[in-house]
mmCIF file of C-alpha atoms in Angstrom:
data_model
loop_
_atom_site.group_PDB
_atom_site.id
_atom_site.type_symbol
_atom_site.label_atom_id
_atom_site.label_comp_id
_atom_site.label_asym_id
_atom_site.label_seq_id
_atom_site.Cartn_x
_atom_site.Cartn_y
_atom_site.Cartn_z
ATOM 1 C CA UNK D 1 0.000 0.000 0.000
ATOM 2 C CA UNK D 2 1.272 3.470 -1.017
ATOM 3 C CA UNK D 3 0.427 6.611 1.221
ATOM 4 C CA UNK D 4 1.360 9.976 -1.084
ATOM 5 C CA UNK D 5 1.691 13.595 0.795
ATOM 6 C CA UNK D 6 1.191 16.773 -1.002
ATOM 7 C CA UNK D 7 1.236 20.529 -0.120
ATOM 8 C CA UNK D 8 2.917 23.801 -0.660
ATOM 9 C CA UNK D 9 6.583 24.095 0.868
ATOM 10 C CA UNK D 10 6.748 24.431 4.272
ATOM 11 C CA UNK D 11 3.784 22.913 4.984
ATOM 12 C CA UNK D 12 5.760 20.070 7.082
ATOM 13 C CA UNK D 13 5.394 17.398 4.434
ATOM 14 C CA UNK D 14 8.271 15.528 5.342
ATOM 15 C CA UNK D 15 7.661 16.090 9.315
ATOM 16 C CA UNK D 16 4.319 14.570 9.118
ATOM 17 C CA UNK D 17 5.486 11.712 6.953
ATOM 18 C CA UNK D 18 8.325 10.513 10.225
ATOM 19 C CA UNK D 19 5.103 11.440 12.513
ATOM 20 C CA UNK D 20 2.687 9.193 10.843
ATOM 21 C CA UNK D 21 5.450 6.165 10.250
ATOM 22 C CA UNK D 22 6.259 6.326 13.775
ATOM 23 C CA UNK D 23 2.580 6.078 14.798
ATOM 24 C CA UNK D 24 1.787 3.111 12.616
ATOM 25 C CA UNK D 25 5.249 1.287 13.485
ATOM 26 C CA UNK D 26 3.914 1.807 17.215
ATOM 27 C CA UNK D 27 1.009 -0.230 16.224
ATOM 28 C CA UNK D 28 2.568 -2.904 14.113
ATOM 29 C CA UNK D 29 2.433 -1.895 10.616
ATOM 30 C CA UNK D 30 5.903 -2.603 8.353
ATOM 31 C CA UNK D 31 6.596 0.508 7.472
ATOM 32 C CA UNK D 32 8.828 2.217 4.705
ATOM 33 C CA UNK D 33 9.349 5.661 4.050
ATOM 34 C CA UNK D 34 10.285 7.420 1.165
ATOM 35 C CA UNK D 35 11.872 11.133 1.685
ATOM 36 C CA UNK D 36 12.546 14.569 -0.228
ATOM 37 C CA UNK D 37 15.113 15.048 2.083
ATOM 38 C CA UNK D 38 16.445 18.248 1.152
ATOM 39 C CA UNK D 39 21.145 18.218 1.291
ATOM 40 C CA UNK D 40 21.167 21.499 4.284
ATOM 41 C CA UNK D 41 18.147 19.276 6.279
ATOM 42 C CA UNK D 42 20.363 16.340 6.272
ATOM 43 C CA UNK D 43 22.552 17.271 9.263
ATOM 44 C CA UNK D 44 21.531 16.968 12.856
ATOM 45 C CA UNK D 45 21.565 19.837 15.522
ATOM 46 C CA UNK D 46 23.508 23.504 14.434
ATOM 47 C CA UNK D 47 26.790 23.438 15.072
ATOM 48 C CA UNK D 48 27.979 25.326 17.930
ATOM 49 C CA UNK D 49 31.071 26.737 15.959
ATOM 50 C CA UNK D 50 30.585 28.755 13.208
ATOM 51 C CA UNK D 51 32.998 27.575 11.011
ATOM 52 C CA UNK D 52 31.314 24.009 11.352
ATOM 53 C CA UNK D 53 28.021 25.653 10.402
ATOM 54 C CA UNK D 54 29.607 27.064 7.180
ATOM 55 C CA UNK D 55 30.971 23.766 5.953
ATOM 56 C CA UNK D 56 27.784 22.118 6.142
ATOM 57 C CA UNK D 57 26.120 25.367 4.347
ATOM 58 C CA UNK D 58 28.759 24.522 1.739
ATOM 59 C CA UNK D 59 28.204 20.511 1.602
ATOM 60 C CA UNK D 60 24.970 21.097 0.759
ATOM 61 C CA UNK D 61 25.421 23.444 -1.942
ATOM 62 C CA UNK D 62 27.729 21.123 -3.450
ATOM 63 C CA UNK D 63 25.330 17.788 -2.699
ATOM 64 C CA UNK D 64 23.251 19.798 -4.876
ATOM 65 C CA UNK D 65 25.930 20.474 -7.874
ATOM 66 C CA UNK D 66 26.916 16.722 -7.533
ATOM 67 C CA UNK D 67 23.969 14.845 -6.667
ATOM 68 C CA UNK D 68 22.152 15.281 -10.410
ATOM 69 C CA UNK D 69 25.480 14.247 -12.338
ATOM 70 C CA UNK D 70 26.211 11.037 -10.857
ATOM 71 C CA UNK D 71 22.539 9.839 -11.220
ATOM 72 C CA UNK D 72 22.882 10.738 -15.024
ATOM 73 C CA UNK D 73 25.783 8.641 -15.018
ATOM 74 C CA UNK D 74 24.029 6.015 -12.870
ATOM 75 C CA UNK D 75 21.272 6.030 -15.302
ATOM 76 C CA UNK D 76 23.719 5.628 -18.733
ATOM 77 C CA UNK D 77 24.885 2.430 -16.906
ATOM 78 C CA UNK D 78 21.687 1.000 -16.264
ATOM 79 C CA UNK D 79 20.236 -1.509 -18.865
ATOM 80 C CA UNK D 80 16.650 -0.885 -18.379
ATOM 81 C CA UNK D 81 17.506 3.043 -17.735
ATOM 82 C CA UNK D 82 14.633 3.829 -20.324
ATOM 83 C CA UNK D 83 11.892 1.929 -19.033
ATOM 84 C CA UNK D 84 12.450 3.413 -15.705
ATOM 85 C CA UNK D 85 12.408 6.780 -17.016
ATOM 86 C CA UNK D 86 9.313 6.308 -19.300
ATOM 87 C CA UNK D 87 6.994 8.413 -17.018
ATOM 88 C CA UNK D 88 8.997 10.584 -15.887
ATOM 89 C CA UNK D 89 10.112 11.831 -19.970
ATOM 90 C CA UNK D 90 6.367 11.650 -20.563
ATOM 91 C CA UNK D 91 5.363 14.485 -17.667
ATOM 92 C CA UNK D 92 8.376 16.691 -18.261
ATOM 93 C CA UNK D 93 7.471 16.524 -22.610
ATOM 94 C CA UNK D 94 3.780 16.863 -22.096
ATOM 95 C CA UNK D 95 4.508 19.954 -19.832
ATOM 96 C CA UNK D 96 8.345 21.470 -20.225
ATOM 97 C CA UNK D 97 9.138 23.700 -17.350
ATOM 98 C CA UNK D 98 10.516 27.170 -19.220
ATOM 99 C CA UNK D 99 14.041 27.199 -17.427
ATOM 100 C CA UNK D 100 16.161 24.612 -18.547
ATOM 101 C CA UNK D 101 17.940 24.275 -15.144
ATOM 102 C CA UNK D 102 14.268 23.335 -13.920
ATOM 103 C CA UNK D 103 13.750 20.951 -16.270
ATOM 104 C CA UNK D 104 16.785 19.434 -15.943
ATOM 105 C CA UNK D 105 16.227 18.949 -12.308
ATOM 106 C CA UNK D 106 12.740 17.742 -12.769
ATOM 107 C CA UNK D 107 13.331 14.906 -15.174
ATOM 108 C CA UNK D 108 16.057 13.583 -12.389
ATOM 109 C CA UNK D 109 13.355 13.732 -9.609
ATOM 110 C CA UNK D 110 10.772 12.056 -11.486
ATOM 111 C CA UNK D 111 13.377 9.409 -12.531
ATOM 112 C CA UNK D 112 14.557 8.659 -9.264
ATOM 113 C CA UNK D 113 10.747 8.548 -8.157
ATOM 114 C CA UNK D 114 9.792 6.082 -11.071
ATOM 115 C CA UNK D 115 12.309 3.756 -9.876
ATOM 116 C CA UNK D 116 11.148 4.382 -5.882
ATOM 117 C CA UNK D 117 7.394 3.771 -6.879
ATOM 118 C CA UNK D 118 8.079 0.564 -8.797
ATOM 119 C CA UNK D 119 9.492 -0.575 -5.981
ATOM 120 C CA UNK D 120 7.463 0.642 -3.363
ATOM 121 C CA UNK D 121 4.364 -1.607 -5.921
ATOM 122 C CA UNK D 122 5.925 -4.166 -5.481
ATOM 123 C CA UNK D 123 6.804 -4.047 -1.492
ATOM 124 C CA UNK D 124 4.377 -5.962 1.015
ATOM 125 C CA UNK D 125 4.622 -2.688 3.475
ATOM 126 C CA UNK D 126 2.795 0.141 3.762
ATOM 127 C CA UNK D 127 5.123 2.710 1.861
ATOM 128 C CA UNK D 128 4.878 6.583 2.580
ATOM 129 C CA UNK D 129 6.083 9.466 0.228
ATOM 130 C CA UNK D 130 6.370 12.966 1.689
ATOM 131 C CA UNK D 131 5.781 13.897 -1.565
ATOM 132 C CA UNK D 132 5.351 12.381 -5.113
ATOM 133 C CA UNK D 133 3.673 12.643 -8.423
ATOM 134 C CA UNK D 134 0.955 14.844 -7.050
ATOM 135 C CA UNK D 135 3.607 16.969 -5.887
ATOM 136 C CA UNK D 136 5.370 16.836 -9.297
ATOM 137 C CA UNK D 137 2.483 17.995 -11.020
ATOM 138 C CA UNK D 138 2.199 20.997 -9.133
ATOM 139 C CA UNK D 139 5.249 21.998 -9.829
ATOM 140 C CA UNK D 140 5.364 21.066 -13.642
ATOM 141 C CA UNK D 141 2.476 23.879 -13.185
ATOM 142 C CA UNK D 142 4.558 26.150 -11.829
ATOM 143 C CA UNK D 143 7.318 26.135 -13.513
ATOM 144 C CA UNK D 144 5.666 24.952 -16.961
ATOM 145 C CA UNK D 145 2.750 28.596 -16.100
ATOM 146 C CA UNK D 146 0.703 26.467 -17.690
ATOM 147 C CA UNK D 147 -2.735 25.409 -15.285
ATOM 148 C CA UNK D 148 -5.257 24.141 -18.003
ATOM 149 C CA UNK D 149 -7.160 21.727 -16.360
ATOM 150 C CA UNK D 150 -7.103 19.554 -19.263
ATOM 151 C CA UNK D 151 -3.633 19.293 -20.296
ATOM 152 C CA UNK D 152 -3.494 18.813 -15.961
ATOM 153 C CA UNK D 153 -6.004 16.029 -15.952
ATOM 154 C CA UNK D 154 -4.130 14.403 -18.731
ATOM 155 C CA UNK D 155 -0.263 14.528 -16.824
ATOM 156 C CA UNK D 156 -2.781 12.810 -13.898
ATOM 157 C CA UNK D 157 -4.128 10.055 -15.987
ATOM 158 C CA UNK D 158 0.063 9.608 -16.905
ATOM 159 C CA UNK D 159 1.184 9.104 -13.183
ATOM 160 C CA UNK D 160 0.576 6.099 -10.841
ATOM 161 C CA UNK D 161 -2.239 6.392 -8.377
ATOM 162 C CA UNK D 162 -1.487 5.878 -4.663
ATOM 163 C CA UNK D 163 -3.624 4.072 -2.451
ATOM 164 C CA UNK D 164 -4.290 6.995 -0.183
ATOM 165 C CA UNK D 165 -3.701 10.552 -1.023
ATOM 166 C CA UNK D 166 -2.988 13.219 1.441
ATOM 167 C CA UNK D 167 -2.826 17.019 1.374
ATOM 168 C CA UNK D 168 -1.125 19.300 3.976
ATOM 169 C CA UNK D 169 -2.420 22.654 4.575
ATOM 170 C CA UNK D 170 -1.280 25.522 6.609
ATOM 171 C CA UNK D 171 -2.346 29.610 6.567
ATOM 172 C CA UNK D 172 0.117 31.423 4.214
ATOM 173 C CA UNK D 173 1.418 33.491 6.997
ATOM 174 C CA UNK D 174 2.517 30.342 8.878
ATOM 175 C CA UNK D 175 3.858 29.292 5.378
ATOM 176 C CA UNK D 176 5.895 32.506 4.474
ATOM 177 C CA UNK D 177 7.150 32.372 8.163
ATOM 178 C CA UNK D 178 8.517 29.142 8.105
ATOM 179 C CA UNK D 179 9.689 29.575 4.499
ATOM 180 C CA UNK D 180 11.730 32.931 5.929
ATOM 181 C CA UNK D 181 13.426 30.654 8.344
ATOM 182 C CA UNK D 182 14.385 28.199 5.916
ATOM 183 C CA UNK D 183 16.220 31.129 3.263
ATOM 184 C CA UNK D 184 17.829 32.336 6.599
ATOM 185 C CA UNK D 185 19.341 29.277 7.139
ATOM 186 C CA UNK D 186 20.758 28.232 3.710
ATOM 187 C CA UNK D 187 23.782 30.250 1.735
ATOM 188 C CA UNK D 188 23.425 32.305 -1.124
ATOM 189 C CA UNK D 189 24.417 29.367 -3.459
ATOM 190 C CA UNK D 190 21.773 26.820 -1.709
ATOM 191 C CA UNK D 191 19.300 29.824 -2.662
ATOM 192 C CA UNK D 192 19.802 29.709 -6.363
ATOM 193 C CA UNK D 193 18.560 25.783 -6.245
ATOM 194 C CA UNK D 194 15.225 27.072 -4.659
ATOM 195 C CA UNK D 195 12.075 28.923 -5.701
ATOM 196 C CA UNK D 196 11.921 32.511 -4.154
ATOM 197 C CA UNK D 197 9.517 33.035 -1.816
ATOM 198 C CA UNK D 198 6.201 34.729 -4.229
ATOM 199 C CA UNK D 199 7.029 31.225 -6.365
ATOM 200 C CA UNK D 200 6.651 29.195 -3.505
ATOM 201 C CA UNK D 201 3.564 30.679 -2.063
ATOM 202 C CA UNK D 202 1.979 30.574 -5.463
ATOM 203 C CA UNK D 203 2.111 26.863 -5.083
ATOM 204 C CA UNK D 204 -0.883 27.671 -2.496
ATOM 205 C CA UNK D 205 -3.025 28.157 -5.147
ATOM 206 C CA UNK D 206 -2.013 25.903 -7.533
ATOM 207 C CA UNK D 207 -2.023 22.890 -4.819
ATOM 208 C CA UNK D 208 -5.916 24.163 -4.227
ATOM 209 C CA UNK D 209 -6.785 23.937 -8.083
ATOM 210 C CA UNK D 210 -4.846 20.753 -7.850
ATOM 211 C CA UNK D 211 -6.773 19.336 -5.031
ATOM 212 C CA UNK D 212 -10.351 20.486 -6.517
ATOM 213 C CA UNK D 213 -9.798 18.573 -9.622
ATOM 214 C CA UNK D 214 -8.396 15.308 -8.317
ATOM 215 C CA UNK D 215 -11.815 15.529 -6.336
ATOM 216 C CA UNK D 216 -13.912 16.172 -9.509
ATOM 217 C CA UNK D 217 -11.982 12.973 -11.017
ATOM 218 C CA UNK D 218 -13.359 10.723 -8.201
ATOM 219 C CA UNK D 219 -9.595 11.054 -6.554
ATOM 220 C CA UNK D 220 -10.255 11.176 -2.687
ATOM 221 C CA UNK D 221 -8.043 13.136 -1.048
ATOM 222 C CA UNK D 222 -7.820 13.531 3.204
ATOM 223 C CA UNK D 223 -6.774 16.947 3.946
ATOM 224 C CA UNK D 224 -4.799 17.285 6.528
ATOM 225 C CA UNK D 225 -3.895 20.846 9.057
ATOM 226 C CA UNK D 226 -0.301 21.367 9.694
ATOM 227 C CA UNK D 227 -0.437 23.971 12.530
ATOM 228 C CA UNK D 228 1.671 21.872 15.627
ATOM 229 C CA UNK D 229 2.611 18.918 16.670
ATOM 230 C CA UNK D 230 -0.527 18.403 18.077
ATOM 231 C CA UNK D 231 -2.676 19.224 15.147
ATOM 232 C CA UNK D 232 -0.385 16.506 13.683
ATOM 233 C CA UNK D 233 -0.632 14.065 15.900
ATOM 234 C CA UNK D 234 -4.280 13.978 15.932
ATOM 235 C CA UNK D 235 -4.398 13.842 12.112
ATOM 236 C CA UNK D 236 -1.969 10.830 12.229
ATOM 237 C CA UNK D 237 -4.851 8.797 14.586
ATOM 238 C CA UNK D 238 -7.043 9.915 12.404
ATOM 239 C CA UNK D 239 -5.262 8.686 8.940
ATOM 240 C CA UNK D 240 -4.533 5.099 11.108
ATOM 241 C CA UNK D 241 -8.315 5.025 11.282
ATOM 242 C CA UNK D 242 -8.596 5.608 7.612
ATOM 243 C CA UNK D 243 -5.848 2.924 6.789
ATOM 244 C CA UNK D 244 -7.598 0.369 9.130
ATOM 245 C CA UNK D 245 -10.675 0.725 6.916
ATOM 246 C CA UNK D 246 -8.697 0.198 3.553
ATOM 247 C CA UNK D 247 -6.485 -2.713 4.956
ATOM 248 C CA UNK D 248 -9.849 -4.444 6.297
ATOM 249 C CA UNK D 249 -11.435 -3.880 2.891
ATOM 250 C CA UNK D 250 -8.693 -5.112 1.378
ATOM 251 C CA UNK D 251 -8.341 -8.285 3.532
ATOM 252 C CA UNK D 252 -12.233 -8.790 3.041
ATOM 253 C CA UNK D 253 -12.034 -9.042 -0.658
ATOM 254 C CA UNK D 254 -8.984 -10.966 -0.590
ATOM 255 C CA UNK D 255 -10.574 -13.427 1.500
ATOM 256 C CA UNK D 256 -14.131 -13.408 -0.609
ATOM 257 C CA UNK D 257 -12.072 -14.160 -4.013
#
């Protein structure tokens, strides 16, 4: 079973992905995660020194530099390197994002998610993505400024569907504030990897569109507040309640057949 997370950044995708794991570990479930981890999030605590907390502001930079060229190589060496990237060369075609850089960057990620999908099919765990093809979408919209619903509902019908879909939310204040404290924390050549911050907010409205017409499709999607830790703790009982009712569906009709 797949679980997919979407949102706008900074909603806490990837904190309520480790929240909701460690819940359903707690009770049982084999659980797998698969995360966005961004390079400067990959460290632990600050360094106290400051000369520490440079060098990791520069590792990261360069993670990001050297990351995308040694998957292209890892994909040249790969046999069935074409099937894997089939999707992901369909989505980026059918809607090109107009910086090359982006696109570049894009077809990696949805390469590398391909191949962690696939997998993640054929797993006997309950596998959760802090974000996905959902997430892609949005921001082939973006960057593509292209949001017609039906060239949209046709890069849907191209991605896999997850089992259960959820989508983040947070007010845009709480979103540009936590979004602020991320650019503080990164250096000025982390910063030209990201969106600014009016691109990233307008994924607020693009996620919404997003949402509406996966729910016109017949796509359920469980929404989901990301104020605190408590707010997501609660929603983590309440998506265990929601995965109960699949997995005893799903053991009912196994059993019936």
């Amino acid at each position: 079973m797949i679980i997919e997370l979407f949102g706008p950044p900074g909603v806490g995708k990837t904190t309520f992905a480790n929240t909701l794991a460690q819940r359903l570990r707690e009770r049982g479930h084999a659980i797998e995660l698969v995360l966005s981890v961004r390079p400067a999030e990959k460290a632990s605590a600050p360094k106290t020194r400051a000369g520490n907390h440079a060098g990791s502001r520069v590792s990261a930079a360069i993670e990001r530099l050297r990351r995308p060229l040694v998957e292209v190589l890892a994909l040249l060496r790969r046999s069935d390197a074409t099937s894997d990237g089939v999707v992901s060369a369909d989505l980026v075609r059918m809607l090109r994002p107009t910086s090359l850089m982006w696109s570049f960057r894009l077809s990696q990620y949805l390469s590398r998610l391909s191949r962690s999908w696939q997998c993640a099919s054929m797993s006997e765990h309950i596998v959760v993505f802090d974000q996905a093809f959902v997430q892609a979408v949005s921001s082939l919209m973006l960057l593509g400024r292209q949001e017609d619903e039906t060239l949209v509902s046709r890069l849907l019908d191209r991605c896999p569907k997850a089992d259960l879909l959820i989508r983040l939310d947070a007010p845009r204040d709480i979103l540009a504030a936590r979004l602020g404290a991320r650019q503080e924390a990164q250096s000025t050549l982390e910063r030209f990897f990201e969106l600014d911050m009016k691109r990233n907010l307008d994924l607020i409205r693009i996620i919404d569109r997003l949402q509406a017409l996966l729910e016109q499709r017949g796509e359920a999607v469980v929404r989901v507040d990301s104020l605190d830790v408590n707010s997501l703790d609660e929603a983590a009982a309440r998506i265990e309640e929601r995965l109960a009712e699949k997995l005893d569906r799903r053991l009912g009709t196994a059993v019936a057949s």
